[in-house]
């Protein structure tokens, strides 16, 4: 699933792909916002993305649906 994070006063967004479920990502973000602690997420290459919760502008949590590649569905 694709994740896009906007950070206050930063022009570029943080965009990455993760194998975590949307509910898990949302719960992690909600908990960090409530506790005023950093948001810590892991992408599908096992890299950790750490964003200060108090600097969060927005988060777009993409679809968990995998898109097929190729011409197999054109029949």
PDB file as gemmi writes it, atoms N, CA and C in Angstrom:
CRYST1    1.000    1.000    1.000  90.00  90.00  90.00 P 1                      
ATOM      1  N   UNK A   1       0.846  -1.154   0.000  1.00  0.00           N  
ATOM      2  CA  UNK A   1       0.000   0.000   0.000  1.00  0.00           C  
ATOM      3  C   UNK A   1       0.897   1.224   0.000  1.00  0.00           C  
ATOM      4  N   UNK A   2       0.462   2.255  -0.715  1.00  0.00           N  
ATOM      5  CA  UNK A   2       1.221   3.493  -0.793  1.00  0.00           C  
ATOM      6  C   UNK A   2       0.809   4.438   0.334  1.00  0.00           C  
ATOM      7  N   UNK A   3       1.807   5.093   0.922  1.00  0.00           N  
ATOM      8  CA  UNK A   3       1.591   6.062   1.988  1.00  0.00           C  
ATOM      9  C   UNK A   3       2.241   7.376   1.558  1.00  0.00           C  
ATOM     10  N   UNK A   4       1.526   8.473   1.749  1.00  0.00           N  
ATOM     11  CA  UNK A   4       2.087   9.804   1.504  1.00  0.00           C  
ATOM     12  C   UNK A   4       1.902  10.628   2.768  1.00  0.00           C  
ATOM     13  N   UNK A   5       3.001  11.210   3.254  1.00  0.00           N  
ATOM     14  CA  UNK A   5       2.969  11.993   4.481  1.00  0.00           C  
ATOM     15  C   UNK A   5       3.424  13.411   4.170  1.00  0.00           C  
ATOM     16  N   UNK A   6       2.593  14.363   4.533  1.00  0.00           N  
ATOM     17  CA  UNK A   6       2.952  15.768   4.410  1.00  0.00           C  
ATOM     18  C   UNK A   6       3.378  16.293   5.770  1.00  0.00           C  
ATOM     19  N   UNK A   7       4.497  17.012   5.789  1.00  0.00           N  
ATOM     20  CA  UNK A   7       5.028  17.539   7.039  1.00  0.00           C  
ATOM     21  C   UNK A   7       4.947  19.061   6.982  1.00  0.00           C  
ATOM     22  N   UNK A   8       4.525  19.671   8.069  1.00  0.00           N  
ATOM     23  CA  UNK A   8       4.391  21.117   8.130  1.00  0.00           C  
ATOM     24  C   UNK A   8       5.723  21.794   7.823  1.00  0.00           C  
ATOM     25  N   UNK A   9       5.664  22.874   7.043  1.00  0.00           N  
ATOM     26  CA  UNK A   9       6.829  23.690   6.682  1.00  0.00           C  
ATOM     27  C   UNK A   9       7.897  22.936   5.888  1.00  0.00           C  
ATOM     28  N   UNK A  10       7.529  21.828   5.256  1.00  0.00           N  
ATOM     29  CA  UNK A  10       8.434  21.078   4.389  1.00  0.00           C  
ATOM     30  C   UNK A  10       7.745  20.936   3.031  1.00  0.00           C  
ATOM     31  N   UNK A  11       8.430  21.374   1.970  1.00  0.00           N  
ATOM     32  CA  UNK A  11       7.822  21.389   0.642  1.00  0.00           C  
ATOM     33  C   UNK A  11       7.604  19.993   0.061  1.00  0.00           C  
ATOM     34  N   UNK A  12       8.502  19.067   0.329  1.00  0.00           N  
ATOM     35  CA  UNK A  12       8.395  17.731  -0.255  1.00  0.00           C  
ATOM     36  C   UNK A  12       7.653  16.778   0.671  1.00  0.00           C  
ATOM     37  N   UNK A  13       6.890  15.880   0.065  1.00  0.00           N  
ATOM     38  CA  UNK A  13       6.192  14.867   0.847  1.00  0.00           C  
ATOM     39  C   UNK A  13       7.084  13.644   1.017  1.00  0.00           C  
ATOM     40  N   UNK A  14       6.766  12.841   2.012  1.00  0.00           N  
ATOM     41  CA  UNK A  14       7.428  11.555   2.222  1.00  0.00           C  
ATOM     42  C   UNK A  14       6.492  10.502   1.649  1.00  0.00           C  
ATOM     43  N   UNK A  15       6.945   9.793   0.629  1.00  0.00           N  
ATOM     44  CA  UNK A  15       6.119   8.791  -0.040  1.00  0.00           C  
ATOM     45  C   UNK A  15       6.858   7.457  -0.015  1.00  0.00           C  
ATOM     46  N   UNK A  16       6.127   6.398   0.371  1.00  0.00           N  
ATOM     47  CA  UNK A  16       6.730   5.074   0.410  1.00  0.00           C  
ATOM     48  C   UNK A  16       5.645   4.020   0.330  1.00  0.00           C  
ATOM     49  N   UNK A  17       6.066   2.776   0.138  1.00  0.00           N  
ATOM     50  CA  UNK A  17       5.154   1.638   0.059  1.00  0.00           C  
ATOM     51  C   UNK A  17       5.421   0.727   1.251  1.00  0.00           C  
ATOM     52  N   UNK A  18       4.345   0.231   1.853  1.00  0.00           N  
ATOM     53  CA  UNK A  18       4.475  -0.656   2.998  1.00  0.00           C  
ATOM     54  C   UNK A  18       3.588  -1.878   2.810  1.00  0.00           C  
ATOM     55  N   UNK A  19       3.966  -2.958   3.463  1.00  0.00           N  
ATOM     56  CA  UNK A  19       3.167  -4.184   3.437  1.00  0.00           C  
ATOM     57  C   UNK A  19       2.213  -4.256   4.630  1.00  0.00           C  
ATOM     58  N   UNK A  20       2.252  -3.257   5.507  1.00  0.00           N  
ATOM     59  CA  UNK A  20       1.370  -3.240   6.671  1.00  0.00           C  
ATOM     60  C   UNK A  20      -0.073  -2.950   6.246  1.00  0.00           C  
ATOM     61  N   UNK A  21      -1.017  -3.436   7.027  1.00  0.00           N  
ATOM     62  CA  UNK A  21      -2.433  -3.202   6.753  1.00  0.00           C  
ATOM     63  C   UNK A  21      -2.795  -1.749   7.054  1.00  0.00           C  
ATOM     64  N   UNK A  22      -3.806  -1.246   6.365  1.00  0.00           N  
ATOM     65  CA  UNK A  22      -4.249   0.141   6.551  1.00  0.00           C  
ATOM     66  C   UNK A  22      -4.644   0.396   8.004  1.00  0.00           C  
ATOM     67  N   UNK A  23      -5.281  -0.573   8.642  1.00  0.00           N  
ATOM     68  CA  UNK A  23      -5.705  -0.415  10.033  1.00  0.00           C  
ATOM     69  C   UNK A  23      -4.498  -0.266  10.955  1.00  0.00           C  
ATOM     70  N   UNK A  24      -3.431  -1.003  10.678  1.00  0.00           N  
ATOM     71  CA  UNK A  24      -2.219  -0.926  11.482  1.00  0.00           C  
ATOM     72  C   UNK A  24      -1.551   0.434  11.330  1.00  0.00           C  
ATOM     73  N   UNK A  25      -1.454   0.915  10.096  1.00  0.00           N  
ATOM     74  CA  UNK A  25      -0.847   2.226   9.839  1.00  0.00           C  
ATOM     75  C   UNK A  25      -1.652   3.319  10.527  1.00  0.00           C  
ATOM     76  N   UNK A  26      -2.964   3.280  10.379  1.00  0.00           N  
ATOM     77  CA  UNK A  26      -3.833   4.288  10.986  1.00  0.00           C  
ATOM     78  C   UNK A  26      -3.732   4.253  12.506  1.00  0.00           C  
ATOM     79  N   UNK A  27      -3.712   3.064  13.087  1.00  0.00           N  
ATOM     80  CA  UNK A  27      -3.599   2.940  14.547  1.00  0.00           C  
ATOM     81  C   UNK A  27      -2.260   3.483  15.048  1.00  0.00           C  
ATOM     82  N   UNK A  28      -1.188   3.223  14.322  1.00  0.00           N  
ATOM     83  CA  UNK A  28       0.135   3.728  14.700  1.00  0.00           C  
ATOM     84  C   UNK A  28       0.145   5.251  14.690  1.00  0.00           C  
ATOM     85  N   UNK A  29      -0.431   5.840  13.646  1.00  0.00           N  
ATOM     86  CA  UNK A  29      -0.482   7.303  13.536  1.00  0.00           C  
ATOM     87  C   UNK A  29      -1.365   7.899  14.630  1.00  0.00           C  
ATOM     88  N   UNK A  30      -2.534   7.324  14.853  1.00  0.00           N  
ATOM     89  CA  UNK A  30      -3.441   7.822  15.891  1.00  0.00           C  
ATOM     90  C   UNK A  30      -2.796   7.789  17.269  1.00  0.00           C  
ATOM     91  N   UNK A  31      -2.122   6.672  17.583  1.00  0.00           N  
ATOM     92  CA  UNK A  31      -1.474   6.525  18.891  1.00  0.00           C  
ATOM     93  C   UNK A  31      -0.362   7.565  19.060  1.00  0.00           C  
ATOM     94  N   UNK A  32       0.430   7.773  18.028  1.00  0.00           N  
ATOM     95  CA  UNK A  32       1.519   8.755  18.104  1.00  0.00           C  
ATOM     96  C   UNK A  32       0.978  10.174  18.277  1.00  0.00           C  
ATOM     97  N   UNK A  33      -0.108  10.496  17.602  1.00  0.00           N  
ATOM     98  CA  UNK A  33      -0.708  11.822  17.741  1.00  0.00           C  
ATOM     99  C   UNK A  33      -1.248  12.046  19.151  1.00  0.00           C  
ATOM    100  N   UNK A  34      -1.903  11.039  19.708  1.00  0.00           N  
ATOM    101  CA  UNK A  34      -2.455  11.150  21.055  1.00  0.00           C  
ATOM    102  C   UNK A  34      -1.360  11.317  22.101  1.00  0.00           C  
ATOM    103  N   UNK A  35      -0.240  10.620  21.924  1.00  0.00           N  
ATOM    104  CA  UNK A  35       0.836  10.627  22.912  1.00  0.00           C  
ATOM    105  C   UNK A  35       1.917  11.674  22.614  1.00  0.00           C  
ATOM    106  N   UNK A  36       1.765  12.408  21.516  1.00  0.00           N  
ATOM    107  CA  UNK A  36       2.751  13.414  21.094  1.00  0.00           C  
ATOM    108  C   UNK A  36       4.142  12.805  20.965  1.00  0.00           C  
ATOM    109  N   UNK A  37       4.198  11.614  20.388  1.00  0.00           N  
ATOM    110  CA  UNK A  37       5.454  10.904  20.157  1.00  0.00           C  
ATOM    111  C   UNK A  37       5.676  10.773  18.650  1.00  0.00           C  
ATOM    112  N   UNK A  38       6.886  10.463  18.205  1.00  0.00           N  
ATOM    113  CA  UNK A  38       7.144  10.303  16.769  1.00  0.00           C  
ATOM    114  C   UNK A  38       6.328   9.167  16.159  1.00  0.00           C  
ATOM    115  N   UNK A  39       5.931   9.368  14.914  1.00  0.00           N  
ATOM    116  CA  UNK A  39       5.256   8.329  14.135  1.00  0.00           C  
ATOM    117  C   UNK A  39       6.365   7.466  13.530  1.00  0.00           C  
ATOM    118  N   UNK A  40       6.339   6.181  13.802  1.00  0.00           N  
ATOM    119  CA  UNK A  40       7.359   5.268  13.294  1.00  0.00           C  
ATOM    120  C   UNK A  40       6.672   4.213  12.438  1.00  0.00           C  
ATOM    121  N   UNK A  41       6.976   4.230  11.138  1.00  0.00           N  
ATOM    122  CA  UNK A  41       6.418   3.261  10.200  1.00  0.00           C  
ATOM    123  C   UNK A  41       7.567   2.569   9.476  1.00  0.00           C  
ATOM    124  N   UNK A  42       7.303   1.387   8.930  1.00  0.00           N  
ATOM    125  CA  UNK A  42       8.321   0.617   8.214  1.00  0.00           C  
ATOM    126  C   UNK A  42       7.854   0.390   6.791  1.00  0.00           C  
ATOM    127  N   UNK A  43       8.741   0.663   5.816  1.00  0.00           N  
ATOM    128  CA  UNK A  43       8.360   0.435   4.427  1.00  0.00           C  
ATOM    129  C   UNK A  43       8.630  -1.013   4.036  1.00  0.00           C  
ATOM    130  N   UNK A  44       8.332  -1.355   2.775  1.00  0.00           N  
ATOM    131  CA  UNK A  44       8.466  -2.753   2.355  1.00  0.00           C  
ATOM    132  C   UNK A  44       9.921  -3.162   2.092  1.00  0.00           C  
ATOM    133  N   UNK A  45      10.873  -2.240   2.317  1.00  0.00           N  
ATOM    134  CA  UNK A  45      12.302  -2.567   2.228  1.00  0.00           C  
ATOM    135  C   UNK A  45      12.935  -2.579   3.616  1.00  0.00           C  
ATOM    136  N   UNK A  46      12.096  -2.652   4.652  1.00  0.00           N  
ATOM    137  CA  UNK A  46      12.502  -2.682   6.060  1.00  0.00           C  
ATOM    138  C   UNK A  46      13.224  -1.418   6.516  1.00  0.00           C  
ATOM    139  N   UNK A  47      12.946  -0.291   5.860  1.00  0.00           N  
ATOM    140  CA  UNK A  47      13.475   0.997   6.322  1.00  0.00           C  
ATOM    141  C   UNK A  47      12.444   1.627   7.240  1.00  0.00           C  
ATOM    142  N   UNK A  48      12.907   2.297   8.284  1.00  0.00           N  
ATOM    143  CA  UNK A  48      12.009   2.963   9.225  1.00  0.00           C  
ATOM    144  C   UNK A  48      11.842   4.419   8.836  1.00  0.00           C  
ATOM    145  N   UNK A  49      10.605   4.864   8.804  1.00  0.00           N  
ATOM    146  CA  UNK A  49      10.281   6.257   8.534  1.00  0.00           C  
ATOM    147  C   UNK A  49       9.805   6.842   9.852  1.00  0.00           C  
ATOM    148  N   UNK A  50      10.473   7.897  10.316  1.00  0.00           N  
ATOM    149  CA  UNK A  50      10.150   8.505  11.604  1.00  0.00           C  
ATOM    150  C   UNK A  50       9.790   9.967  11.357  1.00  0.00           C  
ATOM    151  N   UNK A  51       8.579  10.339  11.763  1.00  0.00           N  
ATOM    152  CA  UNK A  51       8.086  11.698  11.573  1.00  0.00           C  
ATOM    153  C   UNK A  51       7.597  12.222  12.918  1.00  0.00           C  
ATOM    154  N   UNK A  52       8.010  13.416  13.320  1.00  0.00           N  
ATOM    155  CA  UNK A  52       7.483  13.986  14.570  1.00  0.00           C  
ATOM    156  C   UNK A  52       5.967  14.195  14.454  1.00  0.00           C  
ATOM    157  N   UNK A  53       5.213  13.641  15.366  1.00  0.00           N  
ATOM    158  CA  UNK A  53       3.752  13.718  15.294  1.00  0.00           C  
ATOM    159  C   UNK A  53       3.250  15.156  15.322  1.00  0.00           C  
ATOM    160  N   UNK A  54       3.911  16.010  16.075  1.00  0.00           N  
ATOM    161  CA  UNK A  54       3.456  17.390  16.182  1.00  0.00           C  
ATOM    162  C   UNK A  54       3.730  18.199  14.920  1.00  0.00           C  
ATOM    163  N   UNK A  55       4.519  17.666  13.983  1.00  0.00           N  
ATOM    164  CA  UNK A  55       4.810  18.348  12.721  1.00  0.00           C  
ATOM    165  C   UNK A  55       4.007  17.788  11.556  1.00  0.00           C  
ATOM    166  N   UNK A  56       3.130  16.831  11.837  1.00  0.00           N  
ATOM    167  CA  UNK A  56       2.360  16.178  10.782  1.00  0.00           C  
ATOM    168  C   UNK A  56       1.386  17.148  10.136  1.00  0.00           C  
ATOM    169  N   UNK A  57       1.392  17.195   8.810  1.00  0.00           N  
ATOM    170  CA  UNK A  57       0.436  18.006   8.070  1.00  0.00           C  
ATOM    171  C   UNK A  57      -0.749  17.166   7.630  1.00  0.00           C  
ATOM    172  N   UNK A  58      -0.470  16.048   6.958  1.00  0.00           N  
ATOM    173  CA  UNK A  58      -1.520  15.141   6.501  1.00  0.00           C  
ATOM    174  C   UNK A  58      -0.907  13.781   6.187  1.00  0.00           C  
ATOM    175  N   UNK A  59      -1.782  12.775   6.071  1.00  0.00           N  
ATOM    176  CA  UNK A  59      -1.366  11.433   5.658  1.00  0.00           C  
ATOM    177  C   UNK A  59      -2.404  10.907   4.679  1.00  0.00           C  
ATOM    178  N   UNK A  60      -1.929  10.374   3.569  1.00  0.00           N  
ATOM    179  CA  UNK A  60      -2.810   9.687   2.623  1.00  0.00           C  
ATOM    180  C   UNK A  60      -2.440   8.215   2.671  1.00  0.00           C  
ATOM    181  N   UNK A  61      -3.390   7.396   3.093  1.00  0.00           N  
ATOM    182  CA  UNK A  61      -3.193   5.948   3.154  1.00  0.00           C  
ATOM    183  C   UNK A  61      -3.848   5.371   1.915  1.00  0.00           C  
ATOM    184  N   UNK A  62      -3.037   4.779   1.034  1.00  0.00           N  
ATOM    185  CA  UNK A  62      -3.533   4.261  -0.236  1.00  0.00           C  
ATOM    186  C   UNK A  62      -4.274   2.957  -0.102  1.00  0.00           C  
ATOM    187  N   UNK A  63      -4.656   2.452  -1.219  1.00  0.00           N  
ATOM    188  CA  UNK A  63      -5.407   1.212  -1.306  1.00  0.00           C  
ATOM    189  C   UNK A  63      -4.504   0.015  -1.044  1.00  0.00           C  
ATOM    190  N   UNK A  64      -5.052  -1.003  -0.405  1.00  0.00           N  
ATOM    191  CA  UNK A  64      -4.316  -2.243  -0.180  1.00  0.00           C  
ATOM    192  C   UNK A  64      -4.427  -3.168  -1.378  1.00  0.00           C  
ATOM    193  N   UNK A  65      -5.269  -2.813  -2.338  1.00  0.00           N  
ATOM    194  CA  UNK A  65      -5.510  -3.654  -3.499  1.00  0.00           C  
ATOM    195  C   UNK A  65      -4.299  -3.644  -4.425  1.00  0.00           C  
ATOM    196  N   UNK A  66      -3.844  -4.818  -4.812  1.00  0.00           N  
ATOM    197  CA  UNK A  66      -2.717  -4.934  -5.735  1.00  0.00           C  
ATOM    198  C   UNK A  66      -3.245  -4.765  -7.159  1.00  0.00           C  
ATOM    199  N   UNK A  67      -2.547  -3.980  -7.952  1.00  0.00           N  
ATOM    200  CA  UNK A  67      -2.938  -3.767  -9.340  1.00  0.00           C  
ATOM    201  C   UNK A  67      -2.198  -4.764 -10.222  1.00  0.00           C  
ATOM    202  N   UNK A  68      -2.909  -5.344 -11.166  1.00  0.00           N  
ATOM    203  CA  UNK A  68      -2.273  -6.290 -12.059  1.00  0.00           C  
ATOM    204  C   UNK A  68      -1.483  -5.548 -13.125  1.00  0.00           C  
ATOM    205  N   UNK A  69      -0.423  -6.180 -13.559  1.00  0.00           N  
ATOM    206  CA  UNK A  69       0.450  -5.596 -14.571  1.00  0.00           C  
ATOM    207  C   UNK A  69       0.396  -6.471 -15.795  1.00  0.00           C  
ATOM    208  N   UNK A  70       0.314  -5.864 -16.952  1.00  0.00           N  
ATOM    209  CA  UNK A  70       0.312  -6.632 -18.197  1.00  0.00           C  
ATOM    210  C   UNK A  70      -1.012  -6.529 -18.912  1.00  0.00           C  
ATOM    211  N   UNK A  71      -1.149  -7.363 -19.945  1.00  0.00           N  
ATOM    212  CA  UNK A  71      -2.338  -7.317 -20.795  1.00  0.00           C  
ATOM    213  C   UNK A  71      -3.258  -8.504 -20.577  1.00  0.00           C  
ATOM    214  N   UNK A  72      -3.080  -9.233 -19.500  1.00  0.00           N  
ATOM    215  CA  UNK A  72      -3.879 -10.428 -19.259  1.00  0.00           C  
ATOM    216  C   UNK A  72      -5.351 -10.172 -19.042  1.00  0.00           C  
ATOM    217  N   UNK A  73      -5.711  -8.985 -18.584  1.00  0.00           N  
ATOM    218  CA  UNK A  73      -7.114  -8.676 -18.291  1.00  0.00           C  
ATOM    219  C   UNK A  73      -7.856  -8.047 -19.452  1.00  0.00           C  
ATOM    220  N   UNK A  74      -7.242  -7.944 -20.614  1.00  0.00           N  
ATOM    221  CA  UNK A  74      -7.886  -7.300 -21.745  1.00  0.00           C  
ATOM    222  C   UNK A  74      -8.742  -8.236 -22.575  1.00  0.00           C  
ATOM    223  N   UNK A  75      -8.766  -9.497 -22.265  1.00  0.00           N  
ATOM    224  CA  UNK A  75      -9.465 -10.491 -23.068  1.00  0.00           C  
ATOM    225  C   UNK A  75     -10.897 -10.362 -22.982  1.00  0.00           C  
TER     226      UNK A  75                                                      
END                                                                             
